[in-house]
Tab-separated table of C-alpha atoms in Angstrom:
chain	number	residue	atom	x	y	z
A	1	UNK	CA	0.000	0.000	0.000
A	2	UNK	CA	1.780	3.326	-0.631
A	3	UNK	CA	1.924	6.059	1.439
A	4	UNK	CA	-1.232	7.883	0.242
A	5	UNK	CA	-3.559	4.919	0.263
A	6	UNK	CA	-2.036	4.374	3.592
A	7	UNK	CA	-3.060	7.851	5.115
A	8	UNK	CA	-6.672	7.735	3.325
A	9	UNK	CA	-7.490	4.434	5.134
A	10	UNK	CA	-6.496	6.029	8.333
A	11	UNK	CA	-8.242	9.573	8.194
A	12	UNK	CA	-11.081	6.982	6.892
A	13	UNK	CA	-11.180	5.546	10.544
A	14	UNK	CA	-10.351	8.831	12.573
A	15	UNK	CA	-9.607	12.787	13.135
A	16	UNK	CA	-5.750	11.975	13.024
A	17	UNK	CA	-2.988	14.540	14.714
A	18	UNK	CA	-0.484	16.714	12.722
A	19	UNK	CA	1.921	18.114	14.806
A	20	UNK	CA	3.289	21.944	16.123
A	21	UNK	CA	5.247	24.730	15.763
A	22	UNK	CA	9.024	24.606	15.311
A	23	UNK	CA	9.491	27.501	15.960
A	24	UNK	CA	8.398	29.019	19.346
A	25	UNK	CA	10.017	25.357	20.622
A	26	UNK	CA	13.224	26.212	19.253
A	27	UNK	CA	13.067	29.752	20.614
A	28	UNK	CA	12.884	27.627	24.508
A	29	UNK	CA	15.866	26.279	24.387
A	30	UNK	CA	17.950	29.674	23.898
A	31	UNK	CA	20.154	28.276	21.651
A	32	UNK	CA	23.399	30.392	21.072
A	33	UNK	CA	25.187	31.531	17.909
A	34	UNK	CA	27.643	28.557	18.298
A	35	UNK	CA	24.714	26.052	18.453
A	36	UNK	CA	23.480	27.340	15.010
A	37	UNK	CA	26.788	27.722	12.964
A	38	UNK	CA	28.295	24.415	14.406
A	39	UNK	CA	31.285	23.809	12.595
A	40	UNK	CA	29.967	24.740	9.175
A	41	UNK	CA	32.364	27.477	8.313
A	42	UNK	CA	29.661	29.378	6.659
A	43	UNK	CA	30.985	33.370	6.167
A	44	UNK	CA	27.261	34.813	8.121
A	45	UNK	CA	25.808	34.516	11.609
A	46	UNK	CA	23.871	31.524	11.543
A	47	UNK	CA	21.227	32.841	15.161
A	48	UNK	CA	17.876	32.709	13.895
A	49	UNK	CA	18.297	29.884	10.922
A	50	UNK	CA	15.665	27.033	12.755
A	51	UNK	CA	16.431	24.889	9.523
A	52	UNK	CA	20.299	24.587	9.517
A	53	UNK	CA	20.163	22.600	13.215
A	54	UNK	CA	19.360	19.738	11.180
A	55	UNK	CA	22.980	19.359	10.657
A	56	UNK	CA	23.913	21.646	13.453
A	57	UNK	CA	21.818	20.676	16.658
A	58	UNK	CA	20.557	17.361	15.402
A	59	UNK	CA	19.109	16.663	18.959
A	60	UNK	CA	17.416	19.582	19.190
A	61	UNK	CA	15.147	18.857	16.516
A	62	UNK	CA	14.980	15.226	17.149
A	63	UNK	CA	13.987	15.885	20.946
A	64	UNK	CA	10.966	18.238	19.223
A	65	UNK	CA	9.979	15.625	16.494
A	66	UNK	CA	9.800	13.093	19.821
A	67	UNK	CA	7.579	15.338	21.863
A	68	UNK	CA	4.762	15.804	19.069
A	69	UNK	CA	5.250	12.057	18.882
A	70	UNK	CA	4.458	11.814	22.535
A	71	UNK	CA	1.377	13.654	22.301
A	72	UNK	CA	-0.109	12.280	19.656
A	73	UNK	CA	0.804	12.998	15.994
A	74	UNK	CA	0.109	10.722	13.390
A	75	UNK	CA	1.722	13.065	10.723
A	76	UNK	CA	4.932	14.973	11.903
A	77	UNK	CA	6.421	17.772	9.233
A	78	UNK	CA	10.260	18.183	9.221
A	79	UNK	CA	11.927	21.502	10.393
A	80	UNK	CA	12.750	22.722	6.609
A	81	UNK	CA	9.897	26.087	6.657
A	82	UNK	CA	13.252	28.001	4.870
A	83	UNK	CA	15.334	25.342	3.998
A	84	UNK	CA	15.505	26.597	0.067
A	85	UNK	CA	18.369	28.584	-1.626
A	86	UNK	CA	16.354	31.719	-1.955
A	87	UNK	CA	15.899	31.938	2.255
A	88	UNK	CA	19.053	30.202	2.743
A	89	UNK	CA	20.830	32.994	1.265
A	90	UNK	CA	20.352	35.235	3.820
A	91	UNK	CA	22.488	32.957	5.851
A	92	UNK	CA	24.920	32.585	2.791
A	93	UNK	CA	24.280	29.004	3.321
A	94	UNK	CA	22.746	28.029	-0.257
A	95	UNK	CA	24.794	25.355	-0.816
A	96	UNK	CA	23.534	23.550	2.529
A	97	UNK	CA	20.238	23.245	1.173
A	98	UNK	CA	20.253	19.279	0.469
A	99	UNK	CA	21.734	18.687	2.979
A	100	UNK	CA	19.722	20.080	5.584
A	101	UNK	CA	16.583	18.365	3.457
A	102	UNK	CA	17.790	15.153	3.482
A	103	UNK	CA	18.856	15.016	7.048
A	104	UNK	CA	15.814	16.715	8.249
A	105	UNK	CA	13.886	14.462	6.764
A	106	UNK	CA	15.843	11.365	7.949
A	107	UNK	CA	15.622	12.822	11.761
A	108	UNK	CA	11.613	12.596	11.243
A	109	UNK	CA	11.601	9.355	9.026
A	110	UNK	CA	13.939	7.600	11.627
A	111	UNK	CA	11.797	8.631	14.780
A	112	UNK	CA	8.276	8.245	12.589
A	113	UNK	CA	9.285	4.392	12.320
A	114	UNK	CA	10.303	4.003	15.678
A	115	UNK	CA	6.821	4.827	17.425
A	116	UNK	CA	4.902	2.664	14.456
A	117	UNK	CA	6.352	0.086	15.458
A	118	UNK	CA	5.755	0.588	18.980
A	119	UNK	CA	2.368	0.170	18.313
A	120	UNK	CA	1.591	-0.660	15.203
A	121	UNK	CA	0.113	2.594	14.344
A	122	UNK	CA	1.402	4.059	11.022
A	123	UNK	CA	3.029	7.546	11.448
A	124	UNK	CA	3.709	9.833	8.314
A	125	UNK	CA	6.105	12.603	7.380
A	126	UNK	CA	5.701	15.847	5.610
A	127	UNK	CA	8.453	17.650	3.925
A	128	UNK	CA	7.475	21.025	4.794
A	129	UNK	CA	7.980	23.549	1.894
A	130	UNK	CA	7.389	26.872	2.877
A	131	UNK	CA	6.730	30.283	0.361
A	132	UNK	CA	10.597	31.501	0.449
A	133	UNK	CA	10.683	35.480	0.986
A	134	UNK	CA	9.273	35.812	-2.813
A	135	UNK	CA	6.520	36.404	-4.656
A	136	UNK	CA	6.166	35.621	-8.070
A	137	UNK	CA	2.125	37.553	-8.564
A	138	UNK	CA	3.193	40.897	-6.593
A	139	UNK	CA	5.942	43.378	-7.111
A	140	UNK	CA	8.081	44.692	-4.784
A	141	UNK	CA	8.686	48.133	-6.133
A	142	UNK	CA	5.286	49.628	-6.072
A	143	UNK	CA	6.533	52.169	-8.978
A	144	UNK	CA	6.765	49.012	-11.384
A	145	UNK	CA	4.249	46.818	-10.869
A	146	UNK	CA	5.901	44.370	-13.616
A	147	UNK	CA	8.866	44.011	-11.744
A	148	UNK	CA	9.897	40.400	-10.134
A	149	UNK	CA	12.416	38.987	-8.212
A	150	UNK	CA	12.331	35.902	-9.719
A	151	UNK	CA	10.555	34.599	-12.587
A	152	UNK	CA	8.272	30.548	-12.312
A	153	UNK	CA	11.213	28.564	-13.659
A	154	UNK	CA	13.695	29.684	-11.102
A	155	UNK	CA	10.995	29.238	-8.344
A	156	UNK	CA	10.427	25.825	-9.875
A	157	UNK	CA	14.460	24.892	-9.580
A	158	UNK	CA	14.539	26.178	-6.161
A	159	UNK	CA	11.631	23.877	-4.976
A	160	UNK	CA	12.788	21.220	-6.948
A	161	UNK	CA	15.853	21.024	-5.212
A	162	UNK	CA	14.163	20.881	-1.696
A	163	UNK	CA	11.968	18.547	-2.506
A	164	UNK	CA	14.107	16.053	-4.007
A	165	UNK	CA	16.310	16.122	-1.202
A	166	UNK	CA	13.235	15.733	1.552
A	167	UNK	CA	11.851	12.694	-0.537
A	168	UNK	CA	15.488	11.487	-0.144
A	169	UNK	CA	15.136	12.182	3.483
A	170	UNK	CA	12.374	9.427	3.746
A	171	UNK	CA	9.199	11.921	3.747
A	172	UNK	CA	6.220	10.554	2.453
A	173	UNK	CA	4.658	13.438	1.635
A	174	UNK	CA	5.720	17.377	0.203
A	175	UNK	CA	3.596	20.139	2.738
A	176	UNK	CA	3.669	23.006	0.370
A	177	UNK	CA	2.633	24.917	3.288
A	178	UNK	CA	1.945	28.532	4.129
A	179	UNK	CA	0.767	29.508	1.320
A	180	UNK	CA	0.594	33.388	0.732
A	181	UNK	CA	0.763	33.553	-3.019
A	182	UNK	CA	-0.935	30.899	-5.207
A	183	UNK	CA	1.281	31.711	-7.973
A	184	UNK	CA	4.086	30.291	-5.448
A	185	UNK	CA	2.258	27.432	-4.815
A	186	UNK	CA	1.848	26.151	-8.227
A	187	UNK	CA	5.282	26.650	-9.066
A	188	UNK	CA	5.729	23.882	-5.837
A	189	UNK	CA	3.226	21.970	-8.007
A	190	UNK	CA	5.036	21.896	-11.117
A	191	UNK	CA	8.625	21.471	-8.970
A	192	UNK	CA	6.702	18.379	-7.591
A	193	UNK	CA	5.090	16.973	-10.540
A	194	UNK	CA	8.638	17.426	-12.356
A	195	UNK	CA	10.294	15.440	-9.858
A	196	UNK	CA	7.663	12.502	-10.137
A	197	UNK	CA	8.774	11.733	-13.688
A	198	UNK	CA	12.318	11.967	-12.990
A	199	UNK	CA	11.168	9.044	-9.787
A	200	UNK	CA	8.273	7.644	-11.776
A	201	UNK	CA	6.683	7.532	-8.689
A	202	UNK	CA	3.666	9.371	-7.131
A	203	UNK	CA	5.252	11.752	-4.565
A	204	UNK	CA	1.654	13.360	-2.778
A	205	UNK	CA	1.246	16.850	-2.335
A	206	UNK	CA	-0.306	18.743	0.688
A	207	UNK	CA	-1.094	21.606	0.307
A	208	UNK	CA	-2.248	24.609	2.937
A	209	UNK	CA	-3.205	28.294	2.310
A	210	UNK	CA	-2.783	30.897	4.466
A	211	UNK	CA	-5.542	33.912	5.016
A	212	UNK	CA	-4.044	37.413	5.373
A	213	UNK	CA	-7.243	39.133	6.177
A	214	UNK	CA	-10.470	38.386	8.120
A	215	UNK	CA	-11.966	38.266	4.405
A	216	UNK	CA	-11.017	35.137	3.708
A	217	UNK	CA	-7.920	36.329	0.793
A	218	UNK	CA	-4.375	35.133	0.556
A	219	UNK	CA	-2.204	37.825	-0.403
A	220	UNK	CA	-2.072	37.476	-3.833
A	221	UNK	CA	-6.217	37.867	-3.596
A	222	UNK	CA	-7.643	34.957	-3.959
A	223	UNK	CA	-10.322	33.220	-2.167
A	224	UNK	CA	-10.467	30.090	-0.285
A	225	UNK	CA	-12.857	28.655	-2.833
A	226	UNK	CA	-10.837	30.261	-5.666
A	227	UNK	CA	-7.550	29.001	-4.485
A	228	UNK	CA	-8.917	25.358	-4.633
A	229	UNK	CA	-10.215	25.585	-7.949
A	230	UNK	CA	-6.275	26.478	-8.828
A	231	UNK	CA	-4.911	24.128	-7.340
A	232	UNK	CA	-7.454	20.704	-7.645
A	233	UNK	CA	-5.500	19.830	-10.821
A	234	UNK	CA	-2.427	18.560	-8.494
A	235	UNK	CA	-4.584	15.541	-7.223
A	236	UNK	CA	-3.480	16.812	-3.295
A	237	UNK	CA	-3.650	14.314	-0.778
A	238	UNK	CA	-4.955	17.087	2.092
A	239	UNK	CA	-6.185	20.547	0.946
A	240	UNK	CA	-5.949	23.119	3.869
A	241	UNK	CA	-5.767	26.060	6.053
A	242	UNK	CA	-2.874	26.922	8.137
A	243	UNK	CA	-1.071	29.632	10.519
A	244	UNK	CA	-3.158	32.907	9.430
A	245	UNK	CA	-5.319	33.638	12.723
A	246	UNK	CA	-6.428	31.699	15.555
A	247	UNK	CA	-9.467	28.597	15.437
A	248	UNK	CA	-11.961	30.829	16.254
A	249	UNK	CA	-11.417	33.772	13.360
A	250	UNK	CA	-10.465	30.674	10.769
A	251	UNK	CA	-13.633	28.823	11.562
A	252	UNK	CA	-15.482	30.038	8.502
A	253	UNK	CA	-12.911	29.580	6.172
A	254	UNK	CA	-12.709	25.800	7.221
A	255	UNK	CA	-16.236	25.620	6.935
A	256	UNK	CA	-16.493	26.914	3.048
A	257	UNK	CA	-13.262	25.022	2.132
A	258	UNK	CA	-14.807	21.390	3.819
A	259	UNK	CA	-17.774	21.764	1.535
A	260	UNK	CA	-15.674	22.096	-1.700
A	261	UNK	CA	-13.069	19.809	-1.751
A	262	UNK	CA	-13.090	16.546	-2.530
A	263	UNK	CA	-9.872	15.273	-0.943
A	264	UNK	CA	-8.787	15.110	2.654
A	265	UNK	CA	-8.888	18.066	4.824
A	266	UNK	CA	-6.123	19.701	7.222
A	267	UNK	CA	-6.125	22.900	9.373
A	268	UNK	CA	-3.504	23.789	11.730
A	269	UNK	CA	-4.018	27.259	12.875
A	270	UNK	CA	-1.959	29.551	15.270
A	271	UNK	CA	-2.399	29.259	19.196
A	272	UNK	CA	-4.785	32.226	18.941
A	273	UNK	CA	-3.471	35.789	17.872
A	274	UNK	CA	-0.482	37.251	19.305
A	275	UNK	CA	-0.266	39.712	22.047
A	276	UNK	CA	1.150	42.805	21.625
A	277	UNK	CA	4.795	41.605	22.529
A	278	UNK	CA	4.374	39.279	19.784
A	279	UNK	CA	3.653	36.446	21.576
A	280	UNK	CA	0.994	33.666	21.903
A	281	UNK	CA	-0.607	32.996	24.249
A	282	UNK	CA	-3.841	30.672	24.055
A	283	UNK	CA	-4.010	28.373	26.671
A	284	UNK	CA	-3.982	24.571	25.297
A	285	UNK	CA	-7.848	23.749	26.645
A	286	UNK	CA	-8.667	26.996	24.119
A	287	UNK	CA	-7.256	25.828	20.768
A	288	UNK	CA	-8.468	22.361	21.775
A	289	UNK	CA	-11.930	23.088	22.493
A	290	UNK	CA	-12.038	25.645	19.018
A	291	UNK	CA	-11.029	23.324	16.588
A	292	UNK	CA	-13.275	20.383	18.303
A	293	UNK	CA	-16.154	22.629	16.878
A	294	UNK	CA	-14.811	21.774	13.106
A	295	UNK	CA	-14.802	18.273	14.456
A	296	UNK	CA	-18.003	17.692	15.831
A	297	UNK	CA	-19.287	19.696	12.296
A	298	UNK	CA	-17.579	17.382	10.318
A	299	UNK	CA	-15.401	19.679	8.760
A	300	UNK	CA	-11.715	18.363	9.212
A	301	UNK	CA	-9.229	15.043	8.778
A	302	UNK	CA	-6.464	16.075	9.953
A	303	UNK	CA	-6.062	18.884	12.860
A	304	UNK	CA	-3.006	20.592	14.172
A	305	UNK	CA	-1.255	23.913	15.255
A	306	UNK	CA	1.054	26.235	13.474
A	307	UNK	CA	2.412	29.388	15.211
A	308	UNK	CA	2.480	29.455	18.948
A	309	UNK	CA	1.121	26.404	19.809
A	310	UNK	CA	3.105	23.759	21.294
A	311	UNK	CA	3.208	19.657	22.179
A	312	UNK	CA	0.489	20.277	25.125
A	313	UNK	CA	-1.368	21.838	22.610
A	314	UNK	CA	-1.333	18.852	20.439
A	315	UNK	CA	-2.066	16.724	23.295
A	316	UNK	CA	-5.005	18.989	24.493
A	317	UNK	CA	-6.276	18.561	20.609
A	318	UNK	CA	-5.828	14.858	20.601
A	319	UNK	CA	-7.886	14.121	23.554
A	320	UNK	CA	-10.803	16.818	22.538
A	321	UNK	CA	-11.506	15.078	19.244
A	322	UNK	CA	-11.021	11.280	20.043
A	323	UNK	CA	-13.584	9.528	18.904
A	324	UNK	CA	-15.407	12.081	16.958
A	325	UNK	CA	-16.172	10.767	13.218
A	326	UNK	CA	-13.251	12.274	10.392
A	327	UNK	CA	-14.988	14.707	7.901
A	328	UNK	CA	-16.994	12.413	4.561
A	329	UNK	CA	-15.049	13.941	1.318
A	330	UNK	CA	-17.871	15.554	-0.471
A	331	UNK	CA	-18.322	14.396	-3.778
A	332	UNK	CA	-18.958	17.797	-5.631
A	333	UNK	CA	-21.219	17.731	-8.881
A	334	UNK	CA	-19.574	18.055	-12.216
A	335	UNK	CA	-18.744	21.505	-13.349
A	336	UNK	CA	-16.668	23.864	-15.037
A	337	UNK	CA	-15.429	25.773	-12.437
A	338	UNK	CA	-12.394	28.004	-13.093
A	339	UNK	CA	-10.382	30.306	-10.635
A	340	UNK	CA	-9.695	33.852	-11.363
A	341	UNK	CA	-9.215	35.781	-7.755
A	342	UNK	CA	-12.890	35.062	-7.219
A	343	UNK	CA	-14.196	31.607	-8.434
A	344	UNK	CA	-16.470	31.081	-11.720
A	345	UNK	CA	-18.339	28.337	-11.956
A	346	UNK	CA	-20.514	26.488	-14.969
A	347	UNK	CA	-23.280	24.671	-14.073
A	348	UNK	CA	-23.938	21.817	-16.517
């Protein structure tokens, strides 16, 4: 059975449990400058590069991947948000980029393995892809609105290269995650798709937008209905919503996305919204008994936290929904429907 068919007879049976932040656990451990760089050599300051501890701090990363075990995930992502040469070059560390894939991904794989066979429960891993620091539909010099920074192809070659080296890893799944520009995200598509005829091999997509208004838009405008109707052609495994706001102000936007889609569904938002030092601070029971609403509505698969929230979060989200029946993939009727930043449908 491969590694889709393997997570669709699961979510079949149950809600199942993504995993946390990275981040905000990494922060914790006040990790110094000579934690990050490790004995690289690389000519920048390393503080503040989460993804290069792969190779650097190992443990650290490991010791995270363990605790999200511990409470509960089924699906685990790998540490690799930035791991991609455009984000890696602020850290003039471009040419670690496969390597901090491949042993990011092993560090999950490894650990993944080791509690299925504990039990006998499968666990999964996502190669998490994040939007790099560009964006192909928007310019960045508001006097030329047809500049770029980069054009598709060389977003294509950039996510190419991080996803080859997380399937190497051992992931089972790609997470193109975050998803502010949907312009981005189909140029993870196409990196994807590419490297499935190199493999000959399915390699499944997830893939999870991210709201940057109460309206329901990414940045690059489009809707949540929209933004499925551009990306449906990639066959994902889970369709979602992720980091954005907390449960509460992302409840409608679940709601209107869980009625569309005809594949899996997965929302992991942020441990409510931050306070005004920046930080989060939603109390586990909160997030937990939020997102049970989608649950007991039938409107999720697959639930989780992004921003702020933490391994008693994913605990706390665990034990709310256990037992509660996994969201019935609609089966939508057959239409034209095309995706412009609003959606246009044609009834037969």
């Amino acid at each position: 059975m491969s590694a889709r068919e393997q997570l669709q007879a699961e979510a079949a049976k149950r809600i199942l449990i993504f995993d946390g932040a990275f981040g905000t656990q990494i922060q914790n451990r006040k990790l110094t400058e000579e934690d990050y760089a490790g004995d690289l050599g690389l000519s920048a300051d390393q503080k503040g590069n989460n993804d290069i501890l792969a190779l650097t701090r190992p443990d650290v990363i490991a010791d995270i991947t363990r605790s999200y075990l511990d409470a509960g995930s089924d699906v685990v992502s790998t540490n690799t948000f930035s791991a991609n040469r455009i984000s890696q070059a602020d850290y003039a560390a471009e040419d670690q980029v496969a390597a901090i894939n491949i042993a990011s991904g092993k560090i999950a794989r490894e650990l993944a393995d080791e509690y299925a066979a504990k039990d006998g429960r499968p666990r999964f891993v996502a190669g998490a892809i994040g939007p790099t620091n560009k964006t192909l539909s928007l310019s960045p010099d508001v006097e030329d609105p047809g500049f770029r920074e980069i054009d598709f192809d060389e977003l294509v070659a950039v996510y190419k290269e991080q996803a080859a080296a997380l399937v190497e890893g051992g992931c089972d799944f790609i997470l193109i995650e975050t998803v502010f520009d949907t312009l981005n995200a189909k140029a993870g598509i196409m990196a994807v798709k590419q490297l499935e005829a190199e493999l000959g091999r399915d390699v499944p997509v997830m893939i999870s937008m991210t709201l940057t208004d109460l309206s329901g838009r990414n940045l690059s405008g489009h809707t949540v209905e929209a933004f499925w109707y551009a990306v449906k052609h990639a066959n994902p495994l889970t369709i979602g919503l992720n980091c954005s706001f907390g449960a509460d102000q992302l409840r409608p936007h679940v709601q209107s996305l869980s009625g569309l889609a005809d594949t899996l569904l997965m929302a992991y938002p942020n441990a409510g919204l931050p306070n005004e030092l920046g930080e989060y601070d939603e109390l586990p029971e909160t997030t937990a008994s939020l997102v049970k609403l989608w649950a007991e509505n039938g409107q999720a698969n697959i639930l989780g936290g992004c921003c702020g929230s933490s391994p008693e979060h994913i605990a706390a989200i665990g034990k709310a929904v256990k037992g509660l029946p996994p969201r019935k993939v609609p089966q939508p009727e057959t239409a034209m429907r095309l995706a412009g930043l609003e959606p246009f449908v044609v009834a037969a």
